[in-house]
JSON list of C-alpha atoms in Angstrom, two decimals:
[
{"chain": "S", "resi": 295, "resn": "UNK", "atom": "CA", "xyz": [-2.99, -27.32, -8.81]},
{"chain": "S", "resi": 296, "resn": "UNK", "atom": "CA", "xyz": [-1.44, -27.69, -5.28]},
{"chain": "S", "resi": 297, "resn": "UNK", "atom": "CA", "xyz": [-3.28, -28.03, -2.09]},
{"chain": "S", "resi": 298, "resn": "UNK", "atom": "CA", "xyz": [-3.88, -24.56, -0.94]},
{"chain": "S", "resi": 299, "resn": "UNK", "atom": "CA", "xyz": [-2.94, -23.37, 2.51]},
{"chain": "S", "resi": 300, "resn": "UNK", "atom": "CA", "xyz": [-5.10, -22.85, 5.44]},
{"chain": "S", "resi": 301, "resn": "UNK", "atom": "CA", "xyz": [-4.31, -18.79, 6.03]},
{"chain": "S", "resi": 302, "resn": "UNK", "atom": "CA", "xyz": [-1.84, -16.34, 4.64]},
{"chain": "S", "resi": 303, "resn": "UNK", "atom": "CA", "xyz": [-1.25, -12.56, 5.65]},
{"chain": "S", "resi": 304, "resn": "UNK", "atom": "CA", "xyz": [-0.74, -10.28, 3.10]},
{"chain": "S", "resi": 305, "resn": "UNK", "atom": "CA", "xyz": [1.35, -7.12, 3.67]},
{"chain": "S", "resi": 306, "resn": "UNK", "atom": "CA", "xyz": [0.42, -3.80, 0.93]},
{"chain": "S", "resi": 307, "resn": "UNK", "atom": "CA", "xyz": [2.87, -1.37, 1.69]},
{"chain": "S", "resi": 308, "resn": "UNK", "atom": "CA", "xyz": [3.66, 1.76, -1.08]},
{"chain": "S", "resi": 309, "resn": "UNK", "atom": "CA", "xyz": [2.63, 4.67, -3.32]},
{"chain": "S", "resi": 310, "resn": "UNK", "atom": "CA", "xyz": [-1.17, 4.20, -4.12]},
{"chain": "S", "resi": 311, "resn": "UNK", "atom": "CA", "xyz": [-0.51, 4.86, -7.63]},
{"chain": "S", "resi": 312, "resn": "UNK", "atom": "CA", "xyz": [-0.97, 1.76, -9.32]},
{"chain": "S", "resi": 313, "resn": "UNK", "atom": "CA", "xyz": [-3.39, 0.05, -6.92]},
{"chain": "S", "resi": 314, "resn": "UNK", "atom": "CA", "xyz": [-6.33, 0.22, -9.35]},
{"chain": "S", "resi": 315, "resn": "UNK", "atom": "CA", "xyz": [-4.60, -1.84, -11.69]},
{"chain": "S", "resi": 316, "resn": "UNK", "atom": "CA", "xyz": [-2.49, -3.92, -9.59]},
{"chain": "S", "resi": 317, "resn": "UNK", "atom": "CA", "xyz": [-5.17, -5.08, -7.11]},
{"chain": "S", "resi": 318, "resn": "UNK", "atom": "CA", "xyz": [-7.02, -7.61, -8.87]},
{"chain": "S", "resi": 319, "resn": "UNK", "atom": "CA", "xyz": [-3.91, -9.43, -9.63]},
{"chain": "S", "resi": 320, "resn": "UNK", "atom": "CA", "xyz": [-2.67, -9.17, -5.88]},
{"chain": "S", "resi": 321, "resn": "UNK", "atom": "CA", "xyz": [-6.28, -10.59, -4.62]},
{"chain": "S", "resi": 322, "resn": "UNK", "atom": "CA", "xyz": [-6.52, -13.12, -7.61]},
{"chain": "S", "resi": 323, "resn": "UNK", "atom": "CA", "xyz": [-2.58, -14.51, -6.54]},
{"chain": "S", "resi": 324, "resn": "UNK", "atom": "CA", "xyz": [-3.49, -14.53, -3.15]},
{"chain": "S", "resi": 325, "resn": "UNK", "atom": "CA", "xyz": [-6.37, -16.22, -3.10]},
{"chain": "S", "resi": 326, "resn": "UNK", "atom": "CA", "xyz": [-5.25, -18.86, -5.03]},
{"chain": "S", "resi": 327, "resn": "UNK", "atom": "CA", "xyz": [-3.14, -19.77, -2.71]},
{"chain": "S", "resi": 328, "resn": "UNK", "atom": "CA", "xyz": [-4.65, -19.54, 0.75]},
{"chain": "S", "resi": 329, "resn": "UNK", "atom": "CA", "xyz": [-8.34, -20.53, 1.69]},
{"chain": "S", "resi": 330, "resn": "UNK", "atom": "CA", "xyz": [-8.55, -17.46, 4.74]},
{"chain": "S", "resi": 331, "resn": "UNK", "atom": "CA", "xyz": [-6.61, -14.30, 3.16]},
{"chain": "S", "resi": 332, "resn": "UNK", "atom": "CA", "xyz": [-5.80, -11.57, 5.82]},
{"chain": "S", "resi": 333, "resn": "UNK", "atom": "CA", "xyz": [-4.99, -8.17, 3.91]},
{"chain": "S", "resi": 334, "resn": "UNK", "atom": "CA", "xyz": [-2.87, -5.31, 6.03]},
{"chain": "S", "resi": 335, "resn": "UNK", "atom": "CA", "xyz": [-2.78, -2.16, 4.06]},
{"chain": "S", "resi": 336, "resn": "UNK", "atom": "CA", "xyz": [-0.25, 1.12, 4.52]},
{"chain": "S", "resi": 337, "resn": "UNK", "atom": "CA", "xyz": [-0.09, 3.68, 1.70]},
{"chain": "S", "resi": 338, "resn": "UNK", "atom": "CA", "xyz": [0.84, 7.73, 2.31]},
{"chain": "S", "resi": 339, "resn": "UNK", "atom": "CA", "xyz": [-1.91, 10.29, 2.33]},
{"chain": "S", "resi": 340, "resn": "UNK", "atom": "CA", "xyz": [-0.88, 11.88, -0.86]},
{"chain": "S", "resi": 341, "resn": "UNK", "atom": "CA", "xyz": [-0.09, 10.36, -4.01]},
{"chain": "S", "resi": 342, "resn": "UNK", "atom": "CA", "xyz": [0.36, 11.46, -8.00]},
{"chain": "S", "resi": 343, "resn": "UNK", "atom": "CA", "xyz": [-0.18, 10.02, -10.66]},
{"chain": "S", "resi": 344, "resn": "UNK", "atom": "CA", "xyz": [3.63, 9.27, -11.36]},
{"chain": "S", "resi": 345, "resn": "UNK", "atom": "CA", "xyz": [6.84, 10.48, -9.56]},
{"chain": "S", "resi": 346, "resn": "UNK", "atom": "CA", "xyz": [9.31, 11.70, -11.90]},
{"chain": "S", "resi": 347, "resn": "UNK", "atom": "CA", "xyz": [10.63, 14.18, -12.87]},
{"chain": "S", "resi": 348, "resn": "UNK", "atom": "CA", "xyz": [9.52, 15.60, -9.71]},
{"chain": "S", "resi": 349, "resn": "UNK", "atom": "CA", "xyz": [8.48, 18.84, -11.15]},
{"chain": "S", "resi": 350, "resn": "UNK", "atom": "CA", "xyz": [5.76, 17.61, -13.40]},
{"chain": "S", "resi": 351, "resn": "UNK", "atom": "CA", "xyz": [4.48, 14.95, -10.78]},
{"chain": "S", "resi": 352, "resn": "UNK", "atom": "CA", "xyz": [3.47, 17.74, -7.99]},
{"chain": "S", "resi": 353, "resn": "UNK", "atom": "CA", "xyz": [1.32, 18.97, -10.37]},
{"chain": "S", "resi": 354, "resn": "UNK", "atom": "CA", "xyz": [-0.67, 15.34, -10.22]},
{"chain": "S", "resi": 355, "resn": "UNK", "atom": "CA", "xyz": [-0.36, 15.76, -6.63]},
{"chain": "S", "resi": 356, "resn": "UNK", "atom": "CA", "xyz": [-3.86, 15.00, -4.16]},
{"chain": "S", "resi": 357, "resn": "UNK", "atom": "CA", "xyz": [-4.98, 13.49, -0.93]},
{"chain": "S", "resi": 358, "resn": "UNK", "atom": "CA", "xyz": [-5.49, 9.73, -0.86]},
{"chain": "S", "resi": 359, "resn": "UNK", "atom": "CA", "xyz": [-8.93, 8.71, 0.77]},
{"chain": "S", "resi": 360, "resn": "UNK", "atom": "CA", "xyz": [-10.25, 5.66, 2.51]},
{"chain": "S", "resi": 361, "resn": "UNK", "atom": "CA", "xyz": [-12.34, 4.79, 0.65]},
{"chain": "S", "resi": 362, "resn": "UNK", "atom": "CA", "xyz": [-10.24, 4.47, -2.46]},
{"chain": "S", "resi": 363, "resn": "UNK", "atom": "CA", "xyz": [-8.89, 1.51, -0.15]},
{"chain": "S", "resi": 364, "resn": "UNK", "atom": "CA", "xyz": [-11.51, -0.28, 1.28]},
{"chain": "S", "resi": 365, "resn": "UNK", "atom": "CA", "xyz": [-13.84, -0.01, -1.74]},
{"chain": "S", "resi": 366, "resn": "UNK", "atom": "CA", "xyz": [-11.04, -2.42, -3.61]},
{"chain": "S", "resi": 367, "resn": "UNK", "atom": "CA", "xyz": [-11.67, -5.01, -0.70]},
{"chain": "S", "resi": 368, "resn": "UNK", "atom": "CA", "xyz": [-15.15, -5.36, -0.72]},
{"chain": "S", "resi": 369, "resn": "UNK", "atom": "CA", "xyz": [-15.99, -9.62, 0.21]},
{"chain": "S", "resi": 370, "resn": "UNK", "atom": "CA", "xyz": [-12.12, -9.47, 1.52]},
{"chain": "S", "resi": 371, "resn": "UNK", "atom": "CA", "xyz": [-10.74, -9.49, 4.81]},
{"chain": "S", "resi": 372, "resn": "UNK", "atom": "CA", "xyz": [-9.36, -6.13, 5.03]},
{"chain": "S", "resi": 373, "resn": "UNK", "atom": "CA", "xyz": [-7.73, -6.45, 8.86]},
{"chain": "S", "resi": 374, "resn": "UNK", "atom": "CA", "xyz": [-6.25, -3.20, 9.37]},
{"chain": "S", "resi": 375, "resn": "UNK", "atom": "CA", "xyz": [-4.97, 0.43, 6.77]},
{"chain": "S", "resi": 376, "resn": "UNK", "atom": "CA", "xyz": [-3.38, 3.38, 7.53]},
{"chain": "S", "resi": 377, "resn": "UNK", "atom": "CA", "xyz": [-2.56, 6.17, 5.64]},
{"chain": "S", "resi": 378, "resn": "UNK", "atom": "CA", "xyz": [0.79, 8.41, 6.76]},
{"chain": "S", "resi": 379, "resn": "UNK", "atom": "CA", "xyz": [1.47, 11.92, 5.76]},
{"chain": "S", "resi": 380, "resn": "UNK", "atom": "CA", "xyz": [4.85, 11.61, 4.26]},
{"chain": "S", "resi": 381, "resn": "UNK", "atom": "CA", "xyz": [5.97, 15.33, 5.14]},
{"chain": "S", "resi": 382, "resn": "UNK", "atom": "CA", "xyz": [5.90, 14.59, 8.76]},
{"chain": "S", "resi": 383, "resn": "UNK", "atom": "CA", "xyz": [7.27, 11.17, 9.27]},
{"chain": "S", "resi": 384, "resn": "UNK", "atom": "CA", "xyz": [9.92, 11.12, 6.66]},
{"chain": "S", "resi": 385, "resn": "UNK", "atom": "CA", "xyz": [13.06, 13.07, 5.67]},
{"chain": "S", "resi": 386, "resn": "UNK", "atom": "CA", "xyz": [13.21, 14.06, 2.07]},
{"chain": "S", "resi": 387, "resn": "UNK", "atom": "CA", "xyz": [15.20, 11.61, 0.06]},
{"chain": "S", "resi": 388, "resn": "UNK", "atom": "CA", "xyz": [15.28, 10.77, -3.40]},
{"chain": "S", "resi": 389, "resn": "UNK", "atom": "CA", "xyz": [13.87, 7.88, -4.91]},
{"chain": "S", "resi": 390, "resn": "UNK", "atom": "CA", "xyz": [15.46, 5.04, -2.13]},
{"chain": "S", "resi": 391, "resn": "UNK", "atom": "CA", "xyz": [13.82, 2.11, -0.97]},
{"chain": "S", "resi": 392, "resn": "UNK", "atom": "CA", "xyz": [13.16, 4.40, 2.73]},
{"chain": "S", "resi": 393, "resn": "UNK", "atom": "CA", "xyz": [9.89, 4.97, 2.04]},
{"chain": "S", "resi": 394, "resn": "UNK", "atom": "CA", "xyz": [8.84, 1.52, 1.00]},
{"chain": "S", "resi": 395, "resn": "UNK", "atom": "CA", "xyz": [10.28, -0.05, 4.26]},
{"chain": "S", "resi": 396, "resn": "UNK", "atom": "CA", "xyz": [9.24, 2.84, 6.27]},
{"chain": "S", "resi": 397, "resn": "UNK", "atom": "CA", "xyz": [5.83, 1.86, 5.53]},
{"chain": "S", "resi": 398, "resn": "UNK", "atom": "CA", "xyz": [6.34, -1.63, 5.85]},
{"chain": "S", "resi": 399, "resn": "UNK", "atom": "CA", "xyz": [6.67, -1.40, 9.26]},
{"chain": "S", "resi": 400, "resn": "UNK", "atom": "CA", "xyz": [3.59, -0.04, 10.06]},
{"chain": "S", "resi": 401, "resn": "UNK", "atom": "CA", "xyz": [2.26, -3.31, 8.16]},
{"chain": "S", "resi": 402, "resn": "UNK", "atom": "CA", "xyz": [4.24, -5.37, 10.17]},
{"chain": "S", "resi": 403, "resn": "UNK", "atom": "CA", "xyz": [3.10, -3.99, 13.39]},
{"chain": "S", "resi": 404, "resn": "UNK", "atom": "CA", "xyz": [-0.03, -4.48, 12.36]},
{"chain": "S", "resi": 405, "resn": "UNK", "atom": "CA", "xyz": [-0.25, -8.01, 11.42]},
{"chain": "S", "resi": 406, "resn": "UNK", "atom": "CA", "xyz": [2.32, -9.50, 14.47]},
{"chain": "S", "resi": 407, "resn": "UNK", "atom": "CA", "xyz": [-0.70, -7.74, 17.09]}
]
């Protein structure tokens, strides 16, 4: 294996859907990589448990918490989250890549202060 690198930022912007089973990968590739690991986290305040067909999703429909994030980074340098309600900050498009960059800004904010 490589040399690793000093520090890394790492930018978790989307749906909260799939975090339980995504995260462990994300920290595991991460830290593999960098020795210092700084995690920025932006999801929306509501999630389902899938999106489409958007009539059967809103039934899956509920809040996101807190603590659903920062349990997952427990021993991790978790700098900064935020969660956005949707309804107020976005106009209602179909599925576009909008919402993912929407909320990669927020990230990005975060990290550059």
């Amino acid at each position: 294996m490589s040399k690793k690198i000093n520090r890394m930022a790492v930018l978790l912007c989307g749906e909260l859907r799939t975090w339980d089973q995504a995260s462990s990968y994300i920290f595991e590739f991460a830290e593999n990589i960098a020795d210092q690991v700084d995690y920025y986290f932006v999801t929306w305040d509501k999630t389902r448990t899938f999106w489409w067909p958007e009539h059967h999703s809103e039934k899956t429909s509920r809040s996101v918490t807190a603590e659903e994030i920062t349990s997952k980074f427990q021993g991790r340098n978790l700098v900064n989250y935020k969660l956005i309600d949707q309804e107020k900050t976005q106009p209602r498009y179909n599925i576009t890549i909008y919402y993912q960059s929407y909320l990669a800004k927020f990230a990005k904010t975060f990290k550059r202060r």
